[in-house]
Short mmCIF file of C-alpha atoms in Angstrom, two decimals:
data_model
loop_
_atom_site.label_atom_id
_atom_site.label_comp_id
_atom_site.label_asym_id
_atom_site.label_seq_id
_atom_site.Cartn_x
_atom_site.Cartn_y
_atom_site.Cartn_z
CA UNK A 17 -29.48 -60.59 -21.51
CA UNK A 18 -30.14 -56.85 -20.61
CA UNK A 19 -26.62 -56.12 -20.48
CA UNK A 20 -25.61 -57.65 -23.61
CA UNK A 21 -28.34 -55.45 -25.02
CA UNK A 22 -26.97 -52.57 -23.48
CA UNK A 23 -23.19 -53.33 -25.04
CA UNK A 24 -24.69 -54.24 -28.14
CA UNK A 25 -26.16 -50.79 -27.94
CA UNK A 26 -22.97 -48.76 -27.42
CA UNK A 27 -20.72 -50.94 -29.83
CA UNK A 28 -23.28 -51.74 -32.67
CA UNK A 29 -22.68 -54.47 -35.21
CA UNK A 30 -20.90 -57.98 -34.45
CA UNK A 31 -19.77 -57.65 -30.56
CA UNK A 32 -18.50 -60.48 -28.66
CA UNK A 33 -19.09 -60.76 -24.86
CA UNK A 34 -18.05 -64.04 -24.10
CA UNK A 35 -17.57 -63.03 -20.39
CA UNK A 36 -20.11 -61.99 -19.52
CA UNK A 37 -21.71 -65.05 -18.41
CA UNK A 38 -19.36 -65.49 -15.66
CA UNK A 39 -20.76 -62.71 -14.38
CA UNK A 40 -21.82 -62.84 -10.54
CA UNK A 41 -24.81 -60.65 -9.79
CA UNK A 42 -27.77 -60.78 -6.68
CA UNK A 43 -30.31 -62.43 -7.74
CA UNK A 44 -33.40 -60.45 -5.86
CA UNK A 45 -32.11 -57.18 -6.77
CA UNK A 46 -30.63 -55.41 -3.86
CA UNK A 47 -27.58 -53.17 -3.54
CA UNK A 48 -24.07 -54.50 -4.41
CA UNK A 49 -22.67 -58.01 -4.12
CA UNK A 50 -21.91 -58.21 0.02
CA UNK A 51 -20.94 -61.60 1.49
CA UNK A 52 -24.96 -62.58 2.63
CA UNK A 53 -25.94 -62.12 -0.99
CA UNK A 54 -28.34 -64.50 -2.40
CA UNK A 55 -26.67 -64.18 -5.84
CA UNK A 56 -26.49 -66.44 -8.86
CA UNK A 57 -23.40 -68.21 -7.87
CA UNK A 58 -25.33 -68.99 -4.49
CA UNK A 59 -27.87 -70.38 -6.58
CA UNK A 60 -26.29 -72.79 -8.82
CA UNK A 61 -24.18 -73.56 -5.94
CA UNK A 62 -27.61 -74.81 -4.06
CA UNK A 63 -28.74 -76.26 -7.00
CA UNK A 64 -25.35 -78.58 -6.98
CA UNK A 65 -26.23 -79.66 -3.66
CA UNK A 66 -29.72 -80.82 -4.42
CA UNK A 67 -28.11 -82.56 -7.52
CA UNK A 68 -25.79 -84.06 -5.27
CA UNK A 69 -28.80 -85.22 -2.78
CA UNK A 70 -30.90 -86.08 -5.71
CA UNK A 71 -28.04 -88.26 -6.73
CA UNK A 72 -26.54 -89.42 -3.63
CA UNK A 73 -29.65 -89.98 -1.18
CA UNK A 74 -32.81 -90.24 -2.91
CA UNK A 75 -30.89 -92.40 -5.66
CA UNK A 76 -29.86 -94.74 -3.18
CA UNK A 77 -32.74 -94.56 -1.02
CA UNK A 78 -34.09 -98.14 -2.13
CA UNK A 79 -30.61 -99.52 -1.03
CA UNK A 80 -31.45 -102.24 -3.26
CA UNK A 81 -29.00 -105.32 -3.99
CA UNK A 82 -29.73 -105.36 -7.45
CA UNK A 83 -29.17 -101.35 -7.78
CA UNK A 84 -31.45 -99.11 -10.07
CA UNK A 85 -30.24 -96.61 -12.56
CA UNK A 86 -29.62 -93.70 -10.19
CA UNK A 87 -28.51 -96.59 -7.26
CA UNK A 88 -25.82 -97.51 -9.78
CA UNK A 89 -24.25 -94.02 -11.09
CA UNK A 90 -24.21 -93.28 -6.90
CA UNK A 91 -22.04 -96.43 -6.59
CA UNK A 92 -20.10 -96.52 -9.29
CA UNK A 93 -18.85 -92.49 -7.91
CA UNK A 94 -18.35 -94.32 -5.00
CA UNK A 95 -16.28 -96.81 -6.10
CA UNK A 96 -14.69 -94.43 -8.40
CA UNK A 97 -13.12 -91.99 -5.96
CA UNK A 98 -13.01 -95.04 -3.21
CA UNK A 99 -10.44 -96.77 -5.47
CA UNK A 100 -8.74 -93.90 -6.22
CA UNK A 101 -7.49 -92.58 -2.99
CA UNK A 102 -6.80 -95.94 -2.20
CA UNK A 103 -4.61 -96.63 -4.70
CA UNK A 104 -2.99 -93.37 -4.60
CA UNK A 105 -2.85 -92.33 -1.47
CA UNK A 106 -2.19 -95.97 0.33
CA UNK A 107 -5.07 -97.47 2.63
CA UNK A 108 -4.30 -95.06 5.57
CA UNK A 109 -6.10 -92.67 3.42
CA UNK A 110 -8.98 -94.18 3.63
CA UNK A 111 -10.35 -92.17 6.50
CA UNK A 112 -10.05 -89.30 4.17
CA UNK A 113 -12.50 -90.45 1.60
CA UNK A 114 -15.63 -88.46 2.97
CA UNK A 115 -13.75 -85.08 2.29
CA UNK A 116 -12.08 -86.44 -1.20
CA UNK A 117 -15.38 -87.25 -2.21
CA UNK A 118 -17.30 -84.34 -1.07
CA UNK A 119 -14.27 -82.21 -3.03
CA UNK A 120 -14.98 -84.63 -6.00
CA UNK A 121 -18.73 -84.41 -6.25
CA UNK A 122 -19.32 -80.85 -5.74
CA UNK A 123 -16.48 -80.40 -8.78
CA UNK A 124 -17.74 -82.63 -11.21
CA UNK A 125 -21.65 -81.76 -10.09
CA UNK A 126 -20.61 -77.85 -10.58
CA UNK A 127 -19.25 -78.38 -14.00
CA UNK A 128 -21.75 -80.45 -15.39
CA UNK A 129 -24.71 -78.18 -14.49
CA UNK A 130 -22.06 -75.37 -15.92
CA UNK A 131 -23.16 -76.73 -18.57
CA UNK A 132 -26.87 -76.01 -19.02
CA UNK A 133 -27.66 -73.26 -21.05
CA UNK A 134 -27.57 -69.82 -19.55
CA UNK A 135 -26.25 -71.58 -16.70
CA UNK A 136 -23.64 -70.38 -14.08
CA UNK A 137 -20.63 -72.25 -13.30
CA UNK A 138 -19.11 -71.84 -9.91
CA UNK A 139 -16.43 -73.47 -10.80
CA UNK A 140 -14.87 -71.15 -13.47
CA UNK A 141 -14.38 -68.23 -10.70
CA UNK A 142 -11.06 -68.26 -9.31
CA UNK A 143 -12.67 -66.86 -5.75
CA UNK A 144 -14.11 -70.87 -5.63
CA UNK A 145 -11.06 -72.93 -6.79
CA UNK A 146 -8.49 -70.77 -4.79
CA UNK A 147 -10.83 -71.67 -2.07
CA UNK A 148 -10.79 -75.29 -2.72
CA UNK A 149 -7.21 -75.94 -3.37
CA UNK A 150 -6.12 -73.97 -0.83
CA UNK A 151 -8.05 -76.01 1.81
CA UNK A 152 -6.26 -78.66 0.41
CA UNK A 153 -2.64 -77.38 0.60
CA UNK A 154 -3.50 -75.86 3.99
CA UNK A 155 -4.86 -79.75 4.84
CA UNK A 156 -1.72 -81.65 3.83
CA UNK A 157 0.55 -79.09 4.93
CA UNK A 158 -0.68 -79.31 8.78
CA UNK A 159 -1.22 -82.89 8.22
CA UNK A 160 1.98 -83.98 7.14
CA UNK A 161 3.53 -81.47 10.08
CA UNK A 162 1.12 -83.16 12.77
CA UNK A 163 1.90 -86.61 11.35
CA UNK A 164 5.26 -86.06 10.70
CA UNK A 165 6.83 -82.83 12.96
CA UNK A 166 10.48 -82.06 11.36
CA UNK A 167 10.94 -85.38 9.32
CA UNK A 168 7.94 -83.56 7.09
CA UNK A 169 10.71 -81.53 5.64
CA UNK A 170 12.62 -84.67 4.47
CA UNK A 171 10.05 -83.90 1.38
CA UNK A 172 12.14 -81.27 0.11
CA UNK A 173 15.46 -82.60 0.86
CA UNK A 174 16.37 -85.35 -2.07
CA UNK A 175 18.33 -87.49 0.01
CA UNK A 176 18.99 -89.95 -2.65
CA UNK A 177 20.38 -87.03 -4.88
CA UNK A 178 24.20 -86.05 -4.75
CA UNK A 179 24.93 -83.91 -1.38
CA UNK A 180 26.10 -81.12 -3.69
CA UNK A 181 22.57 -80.62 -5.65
CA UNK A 182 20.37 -81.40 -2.98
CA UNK A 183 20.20 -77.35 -1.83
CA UNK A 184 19.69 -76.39 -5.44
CA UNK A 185 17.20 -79.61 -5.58
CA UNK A 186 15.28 -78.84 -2.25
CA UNK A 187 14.80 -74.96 -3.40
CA UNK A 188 13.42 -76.14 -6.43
CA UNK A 189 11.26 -78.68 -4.40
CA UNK A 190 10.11 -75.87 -1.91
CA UNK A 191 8.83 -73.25 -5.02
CA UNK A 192 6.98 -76.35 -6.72
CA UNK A 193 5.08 -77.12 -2.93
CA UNK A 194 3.70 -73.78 -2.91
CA UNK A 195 2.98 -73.59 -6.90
CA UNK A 196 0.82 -76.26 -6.28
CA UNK A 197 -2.28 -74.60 -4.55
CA UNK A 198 -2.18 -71.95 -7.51
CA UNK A 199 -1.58 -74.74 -10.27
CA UNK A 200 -4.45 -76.62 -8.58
CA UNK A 201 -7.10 -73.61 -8.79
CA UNK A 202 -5.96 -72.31 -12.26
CA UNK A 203 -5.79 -75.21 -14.14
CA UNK A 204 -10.26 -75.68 -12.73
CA UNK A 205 -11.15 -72.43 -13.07
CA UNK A 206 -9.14 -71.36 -16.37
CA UNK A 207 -10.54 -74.70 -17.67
CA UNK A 208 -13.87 -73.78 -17.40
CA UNK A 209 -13.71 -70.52 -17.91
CA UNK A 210 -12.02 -71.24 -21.20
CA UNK A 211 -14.31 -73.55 -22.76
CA UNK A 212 -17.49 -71.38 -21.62
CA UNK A 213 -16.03 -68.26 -23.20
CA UNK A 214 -15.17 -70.63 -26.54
CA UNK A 215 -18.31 -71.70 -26.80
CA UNK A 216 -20.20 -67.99 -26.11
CA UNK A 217 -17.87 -66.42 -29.01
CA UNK A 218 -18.54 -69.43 -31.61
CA UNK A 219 -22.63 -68.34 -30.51
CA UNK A 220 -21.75 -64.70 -31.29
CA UNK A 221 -20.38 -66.00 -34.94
CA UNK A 222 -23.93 -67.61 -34.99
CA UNK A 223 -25.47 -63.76 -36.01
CA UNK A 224 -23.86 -63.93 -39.31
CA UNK A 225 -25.92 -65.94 -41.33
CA UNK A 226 -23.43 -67.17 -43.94
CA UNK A 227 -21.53 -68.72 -40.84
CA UNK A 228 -23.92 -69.89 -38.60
CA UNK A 229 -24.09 -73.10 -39.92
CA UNK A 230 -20.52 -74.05 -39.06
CA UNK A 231 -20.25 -72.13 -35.67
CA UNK A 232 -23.51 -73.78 -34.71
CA UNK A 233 -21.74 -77.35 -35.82
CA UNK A 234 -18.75 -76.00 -33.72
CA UNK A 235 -21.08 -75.10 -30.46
CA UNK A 236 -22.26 -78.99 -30.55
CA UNK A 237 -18.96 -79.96 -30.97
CA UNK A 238 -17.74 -77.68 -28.16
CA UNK A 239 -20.24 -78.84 -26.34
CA UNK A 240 -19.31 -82.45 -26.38
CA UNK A 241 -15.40 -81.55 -25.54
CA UNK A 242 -16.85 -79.19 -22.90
CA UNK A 243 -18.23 -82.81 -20.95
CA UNK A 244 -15.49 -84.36 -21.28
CA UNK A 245 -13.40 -81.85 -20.12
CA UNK A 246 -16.21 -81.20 -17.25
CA UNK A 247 -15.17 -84.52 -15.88
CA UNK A 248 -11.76 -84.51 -16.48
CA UNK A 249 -11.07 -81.76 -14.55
CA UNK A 250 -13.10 -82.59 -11.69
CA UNK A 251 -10.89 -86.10 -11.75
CA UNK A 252 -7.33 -84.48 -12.26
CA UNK A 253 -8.56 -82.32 -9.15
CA UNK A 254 -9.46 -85.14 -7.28
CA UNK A 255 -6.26 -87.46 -8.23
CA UNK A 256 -3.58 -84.03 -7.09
CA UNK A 257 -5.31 -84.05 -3.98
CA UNK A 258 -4.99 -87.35 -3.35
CA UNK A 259 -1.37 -87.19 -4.77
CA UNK A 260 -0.86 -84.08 -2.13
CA UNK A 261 -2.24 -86.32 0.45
CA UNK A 262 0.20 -89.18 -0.01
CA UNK A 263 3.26 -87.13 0.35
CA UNK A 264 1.79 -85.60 3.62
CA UNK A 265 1.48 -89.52 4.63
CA UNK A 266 4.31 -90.83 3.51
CA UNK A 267 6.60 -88.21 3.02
CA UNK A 268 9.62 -89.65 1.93
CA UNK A 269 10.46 -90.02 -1.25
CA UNK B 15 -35.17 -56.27 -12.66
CA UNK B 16 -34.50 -53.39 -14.10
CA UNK B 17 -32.21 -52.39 -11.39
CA UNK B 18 -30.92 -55.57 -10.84
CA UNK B 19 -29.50 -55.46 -14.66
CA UNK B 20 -28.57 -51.85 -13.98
CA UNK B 21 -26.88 -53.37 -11.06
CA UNK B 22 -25.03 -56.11 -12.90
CA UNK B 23 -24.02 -54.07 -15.84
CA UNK B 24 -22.23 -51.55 -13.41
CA UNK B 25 -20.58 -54.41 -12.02
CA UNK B 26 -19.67 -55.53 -14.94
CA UNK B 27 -18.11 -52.35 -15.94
CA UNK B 28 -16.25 -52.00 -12.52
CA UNK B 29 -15.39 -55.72 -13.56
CA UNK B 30 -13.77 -54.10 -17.09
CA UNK B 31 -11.65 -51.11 -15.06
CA UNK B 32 -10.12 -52.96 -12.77
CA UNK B 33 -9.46 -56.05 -15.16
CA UNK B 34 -10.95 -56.38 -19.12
CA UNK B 35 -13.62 -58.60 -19.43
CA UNK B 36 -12.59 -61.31 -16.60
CA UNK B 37 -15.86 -61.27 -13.83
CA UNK B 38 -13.50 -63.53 -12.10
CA UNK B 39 -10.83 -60.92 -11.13
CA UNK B 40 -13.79 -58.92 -9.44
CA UNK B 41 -12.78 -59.28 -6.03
CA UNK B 42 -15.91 -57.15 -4.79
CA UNK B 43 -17.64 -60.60 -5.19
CA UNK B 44 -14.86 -62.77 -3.39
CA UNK B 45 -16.33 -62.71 0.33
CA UNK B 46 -19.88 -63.63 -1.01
CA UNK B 47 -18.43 -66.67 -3.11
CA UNK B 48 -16.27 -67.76 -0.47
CA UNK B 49 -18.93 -67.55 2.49
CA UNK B 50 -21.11 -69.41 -0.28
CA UNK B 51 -19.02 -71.97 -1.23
CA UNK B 52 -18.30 -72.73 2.15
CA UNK B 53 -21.70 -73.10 3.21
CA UNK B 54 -22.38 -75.10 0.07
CA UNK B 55 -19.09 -77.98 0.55
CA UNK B 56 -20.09 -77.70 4.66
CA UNK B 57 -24.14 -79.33 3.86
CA UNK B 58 -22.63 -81.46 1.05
CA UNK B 59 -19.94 -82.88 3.30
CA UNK B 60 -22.56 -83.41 5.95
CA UNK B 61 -25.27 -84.82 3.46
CA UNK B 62 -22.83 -87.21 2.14
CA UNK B 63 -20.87 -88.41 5.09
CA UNK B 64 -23.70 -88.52 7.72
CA UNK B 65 -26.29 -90.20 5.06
CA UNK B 66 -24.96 -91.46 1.42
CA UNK B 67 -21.49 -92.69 2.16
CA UNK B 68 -22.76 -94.89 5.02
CA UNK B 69 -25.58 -96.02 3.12
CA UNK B 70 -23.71 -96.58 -0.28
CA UNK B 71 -20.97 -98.73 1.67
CA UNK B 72 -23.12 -100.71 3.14
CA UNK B 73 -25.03 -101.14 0.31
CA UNK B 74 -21.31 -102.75 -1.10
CA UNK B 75 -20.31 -104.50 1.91
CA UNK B 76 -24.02 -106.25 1.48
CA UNK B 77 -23.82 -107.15 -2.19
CA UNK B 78 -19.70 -108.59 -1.96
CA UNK B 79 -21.08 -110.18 0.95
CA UNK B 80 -23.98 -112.05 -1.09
CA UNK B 81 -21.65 -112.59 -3.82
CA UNK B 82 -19.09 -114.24 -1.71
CA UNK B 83 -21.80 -116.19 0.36
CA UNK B 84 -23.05 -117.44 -3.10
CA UNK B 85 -19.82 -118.54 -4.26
CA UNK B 86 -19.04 -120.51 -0.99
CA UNK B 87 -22.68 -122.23 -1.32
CA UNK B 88 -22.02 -123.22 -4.86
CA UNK B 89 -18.67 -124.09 -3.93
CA UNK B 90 -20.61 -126.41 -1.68
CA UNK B 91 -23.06 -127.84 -4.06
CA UNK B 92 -20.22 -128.88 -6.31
CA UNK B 93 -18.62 -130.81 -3.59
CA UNK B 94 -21.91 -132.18 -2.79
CA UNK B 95 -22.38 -133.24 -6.44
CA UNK B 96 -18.74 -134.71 -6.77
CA UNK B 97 -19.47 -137.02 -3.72
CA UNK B 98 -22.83 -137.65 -4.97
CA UNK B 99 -21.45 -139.19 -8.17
CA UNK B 100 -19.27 -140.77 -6.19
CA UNK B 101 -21.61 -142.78 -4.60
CA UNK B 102 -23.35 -143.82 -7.78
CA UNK B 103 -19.85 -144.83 -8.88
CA UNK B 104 -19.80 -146.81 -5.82
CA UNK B 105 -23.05 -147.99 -6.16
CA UNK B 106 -23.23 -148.71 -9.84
CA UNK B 107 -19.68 -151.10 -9.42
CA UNK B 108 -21.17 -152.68 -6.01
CA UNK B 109 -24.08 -153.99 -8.52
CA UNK B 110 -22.35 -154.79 -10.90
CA UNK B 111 -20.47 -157.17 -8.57
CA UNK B 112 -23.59 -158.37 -7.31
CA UNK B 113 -25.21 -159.31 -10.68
CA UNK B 114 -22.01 -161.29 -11.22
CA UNK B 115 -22.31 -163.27 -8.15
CA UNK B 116 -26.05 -163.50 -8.89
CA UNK B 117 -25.97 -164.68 -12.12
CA UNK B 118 -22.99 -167.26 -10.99
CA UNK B 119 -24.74 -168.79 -8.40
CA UNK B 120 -27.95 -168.93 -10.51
CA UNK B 121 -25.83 -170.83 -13.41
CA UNK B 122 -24.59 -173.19 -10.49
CA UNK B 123 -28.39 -173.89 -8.89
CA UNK B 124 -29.40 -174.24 -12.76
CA UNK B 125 -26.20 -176.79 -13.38
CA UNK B 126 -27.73 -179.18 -10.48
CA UNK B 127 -30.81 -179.16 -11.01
CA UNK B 128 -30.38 -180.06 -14.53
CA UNK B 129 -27.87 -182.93 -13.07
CA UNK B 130 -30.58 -184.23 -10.93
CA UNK B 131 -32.91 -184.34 -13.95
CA UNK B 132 -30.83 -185.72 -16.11
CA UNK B 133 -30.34 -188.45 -13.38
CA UNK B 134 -34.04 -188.91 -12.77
CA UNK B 135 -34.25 -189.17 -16.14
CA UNK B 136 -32.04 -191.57 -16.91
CA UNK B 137 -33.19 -193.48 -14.06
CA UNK B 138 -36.88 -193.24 -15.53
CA UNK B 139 -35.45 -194.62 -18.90
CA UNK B 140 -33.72 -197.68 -17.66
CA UNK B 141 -36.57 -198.38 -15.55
CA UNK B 142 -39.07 -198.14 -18.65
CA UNK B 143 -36.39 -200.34 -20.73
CA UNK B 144 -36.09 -202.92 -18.45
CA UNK B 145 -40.08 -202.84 -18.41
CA UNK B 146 -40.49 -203.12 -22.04
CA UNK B 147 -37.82 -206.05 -22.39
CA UNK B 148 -40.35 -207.88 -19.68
CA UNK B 149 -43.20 -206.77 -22.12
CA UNK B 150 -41.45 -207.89 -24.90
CA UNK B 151 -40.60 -211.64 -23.67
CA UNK B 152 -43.87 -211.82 -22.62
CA UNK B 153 -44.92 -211.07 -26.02
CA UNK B 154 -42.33 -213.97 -27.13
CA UNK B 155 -43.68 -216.21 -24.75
CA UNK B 156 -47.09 -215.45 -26.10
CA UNK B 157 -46.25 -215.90 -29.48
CA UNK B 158 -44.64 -219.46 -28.98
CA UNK B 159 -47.73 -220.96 -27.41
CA UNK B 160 -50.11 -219.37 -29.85
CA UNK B 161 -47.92 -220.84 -32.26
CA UNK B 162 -48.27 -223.86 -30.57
CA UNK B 163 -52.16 -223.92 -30.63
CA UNK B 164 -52.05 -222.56 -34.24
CA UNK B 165 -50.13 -225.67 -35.28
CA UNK B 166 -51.96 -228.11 -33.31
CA UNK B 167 -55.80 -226.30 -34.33
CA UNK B 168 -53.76 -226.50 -38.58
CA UNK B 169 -53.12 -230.24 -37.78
CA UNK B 170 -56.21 -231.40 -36.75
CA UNK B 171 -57.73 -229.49 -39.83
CA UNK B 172 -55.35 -230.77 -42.52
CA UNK B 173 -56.17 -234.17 -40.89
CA UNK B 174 -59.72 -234.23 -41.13
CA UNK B 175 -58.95 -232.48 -44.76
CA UNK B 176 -57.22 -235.76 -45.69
CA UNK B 177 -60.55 -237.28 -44.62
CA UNK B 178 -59.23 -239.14 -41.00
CA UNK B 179 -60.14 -238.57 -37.82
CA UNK B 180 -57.44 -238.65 -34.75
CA UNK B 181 -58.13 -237.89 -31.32
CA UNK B 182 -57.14 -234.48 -30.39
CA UNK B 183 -54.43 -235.87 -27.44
CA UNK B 184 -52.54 -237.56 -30.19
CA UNK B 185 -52.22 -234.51 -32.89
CA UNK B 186 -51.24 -232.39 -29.31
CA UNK B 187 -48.83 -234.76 -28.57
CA UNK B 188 -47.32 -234.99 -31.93
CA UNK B 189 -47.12 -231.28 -32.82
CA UNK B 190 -45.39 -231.03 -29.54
CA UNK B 191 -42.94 -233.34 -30.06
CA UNK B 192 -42.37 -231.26 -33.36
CA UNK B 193 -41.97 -228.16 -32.10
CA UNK B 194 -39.53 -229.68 -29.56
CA UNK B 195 -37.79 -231.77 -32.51
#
């Protein structure tokens, strides 16, 4: 608030800051950002856990046959995410489900409570989703060497493609492996970031009074894409890991 | 506060020299996102997979298991049901049956006794016939001699009419001879 005071101050007149919300700053004051920081990433970070406990644990704390309201949403994740490695990673999978679902929740937990006014969202900061999908490519990539040794290398060459093509084919293959991790975290965090930023300049339109009317029509409407999209992303994240982790199971193609 | 926001708008304008307006390609806060977001997926993936997952699956396992248990014991009733109507099937025809044979044997019993009535009967009739023919000769018989006595007691009185007298032996003698003639 301060600092868009302080711009507003040197600029003057209609000024824009739609970035500055992403923004990460300590939160008790203190000198710089160093890695022990309690900052405001930290904090909405904590605050997705306890959502996730809230939602997780004390929802399902009656274990109840007939589930209540929260018992429900908790199984109905579950079954969600449960199906979906399943079905696209194959039943061997399975044993990965705690991880897929812990990458799953904190996502589409992060996002969501992005979405609270003045709110931070973790997940539009490219230090987070790098970190994410890189635990994933590093995951499947020793995986599928540990499962597979030298036959996990059978995922770049297209055997079932014409000898001629298949070095032309397999380079191809090799530069879209290791675009994935940076596809992966871009298309989260620029996602995010993106809508967030939308929504902050339609707010700055708000100041004029002859369009406020419309941009505050476009903030709910925003708004409404913004869930959607919240969720979305968390579940295209989600279904690419679990499409990563099927070639590092079964890599041929 | 007032040095955190001094803080956080010095940052930010580090943040716009090394890269306009994006927060996100301030790597100065990298490390503490990193170590953070590490700490935070580490307690989630504990909190879930120690205590929610378990609990959550079981939860499932326990409901499909209900489910399935109630299927299989309605499953059961309706076999039960089926062979119940069965029986009343059964039952219902093995009356029937019954009733016929009930109500034959009944018509049969019925048949003889009415036979052995109508015999008695019978019997009873002829019996009372042949008693009322006796009765009724009797009553001839009867008849004859009063007719007899009549005639002699009306000759003797048309006698003594005519102004005679006979002795009574002769007018029974003649009116016998009469009625014989």
């Amino acid at each position: 608030m301060a600092t868009e005071a302080a711009h507003g101050g040197e600029e003057g007149g209609l000024v824009f800051h739609p970035m500055d919300q992403f923004i990460v700053k300590p939160l008790f004051g203190g000198e710089g950002v160093h890695w022990y920081t309690i900052t405001n990433a930290t904090l909405w970070m904590a605050l997705t856990v306890l959502a996730i406990v809230a939602l997780m644990v004390l929802g399902t704390s009656g274990r109840n046959r007939i589930p209540s309201r929260m018992q429900s949403v908790a199984e109905m994740a579950y079954g969600f995410i449960y199906k979906m490695v399943e079905d696209v990673a194959g039943k061997d999978a399975i044993r990965f489900f705690p991880y897929i679902f812990t990458l799953f929740m904190f996502i589409v937990t992060a996002n969501l409570l992005g979405l609270v006014p003045t709110a931070f969202t973790v997940t539009s900061h490219f230090a987070a989703t790098i970190l994410l999908a890189l635990s994933v490519f590093l995951t499947v990539t020793v995986l599928g060497f540990v499962l597979h040794g030298k036959q996990f290398l059978g995922l770049f060459w297209v055997s079932s493609a014409p000898l001629a093509v298949r070095p032309l084919l397999a380079l191809i293959e090799v530069i879209s492996y290791f675009v994935r991790p940076v596809s992966h975290s871009i298309r989260l965090a620029g996602n995010m970031m993106a809508g967030h930023a939308v929504i902050k300049v339609f707010a700055g339109f708000a100041a004029i009074a002859a369009v406020s009317p419309i941009s505050i029509v476009a903030i709910a409407g925003m708004y409404g894409l913004e869930l959607l999209v919240a969720f979305i992303q968390a579940y295209v994240f989600t279904i690419l890991t679990c499409v990563y982790l099927k070639d590092a199971l079964h890599p041929a193609h | 506060m007032a040095t955190t926001t001094h803080e956080a708008a010095g940052h930010a304008a580090d943040a716009a020299a090394a890269a306009p307006g994006m927060p996100q390609l301030d790597f100065s806060t990298w490390g503490n996102q990193i170590f953070w977001l590490i700490v935070t997926l580490v307690v989630i993936y504990l909190i879930l997979s120690r205590v929610a997952l378990p609990r959550v699956g079981s939860v499932l396992a326990d409901r499909a298991g209900a489910i399935a248990n109630d299927i299989a014991a309605a499953e059961d009733l309706k076999q039960k049901a089926k062979e119940a109507e069965a029986a009343y099937d059964k039952a219902l025809a093995d009356a029937r049956v019954e009733a016929a044979n009930i109500v034959a044997a009944t018509k049969a019993e019925i048949q003889a006794d009415l036979a052995e009535a109508t015999a008695r009967a019978d019997a009873e009739i002829s019996a009372k016939v042949a008693e009322g023919e006796k009765a009724i000769a009797e009553i001839r018989a009867g008849a004859l001699e009063a007719a007899e006595v009549v005639a002699k007691d009306a000759a003797a009185e048309i006698v003594a009419a005519f102004g005679f007298t006979a002795a009574p032996d002769a007018i029974d003698s003649a009116v016998t001879e009469k009625l014989k003639g």
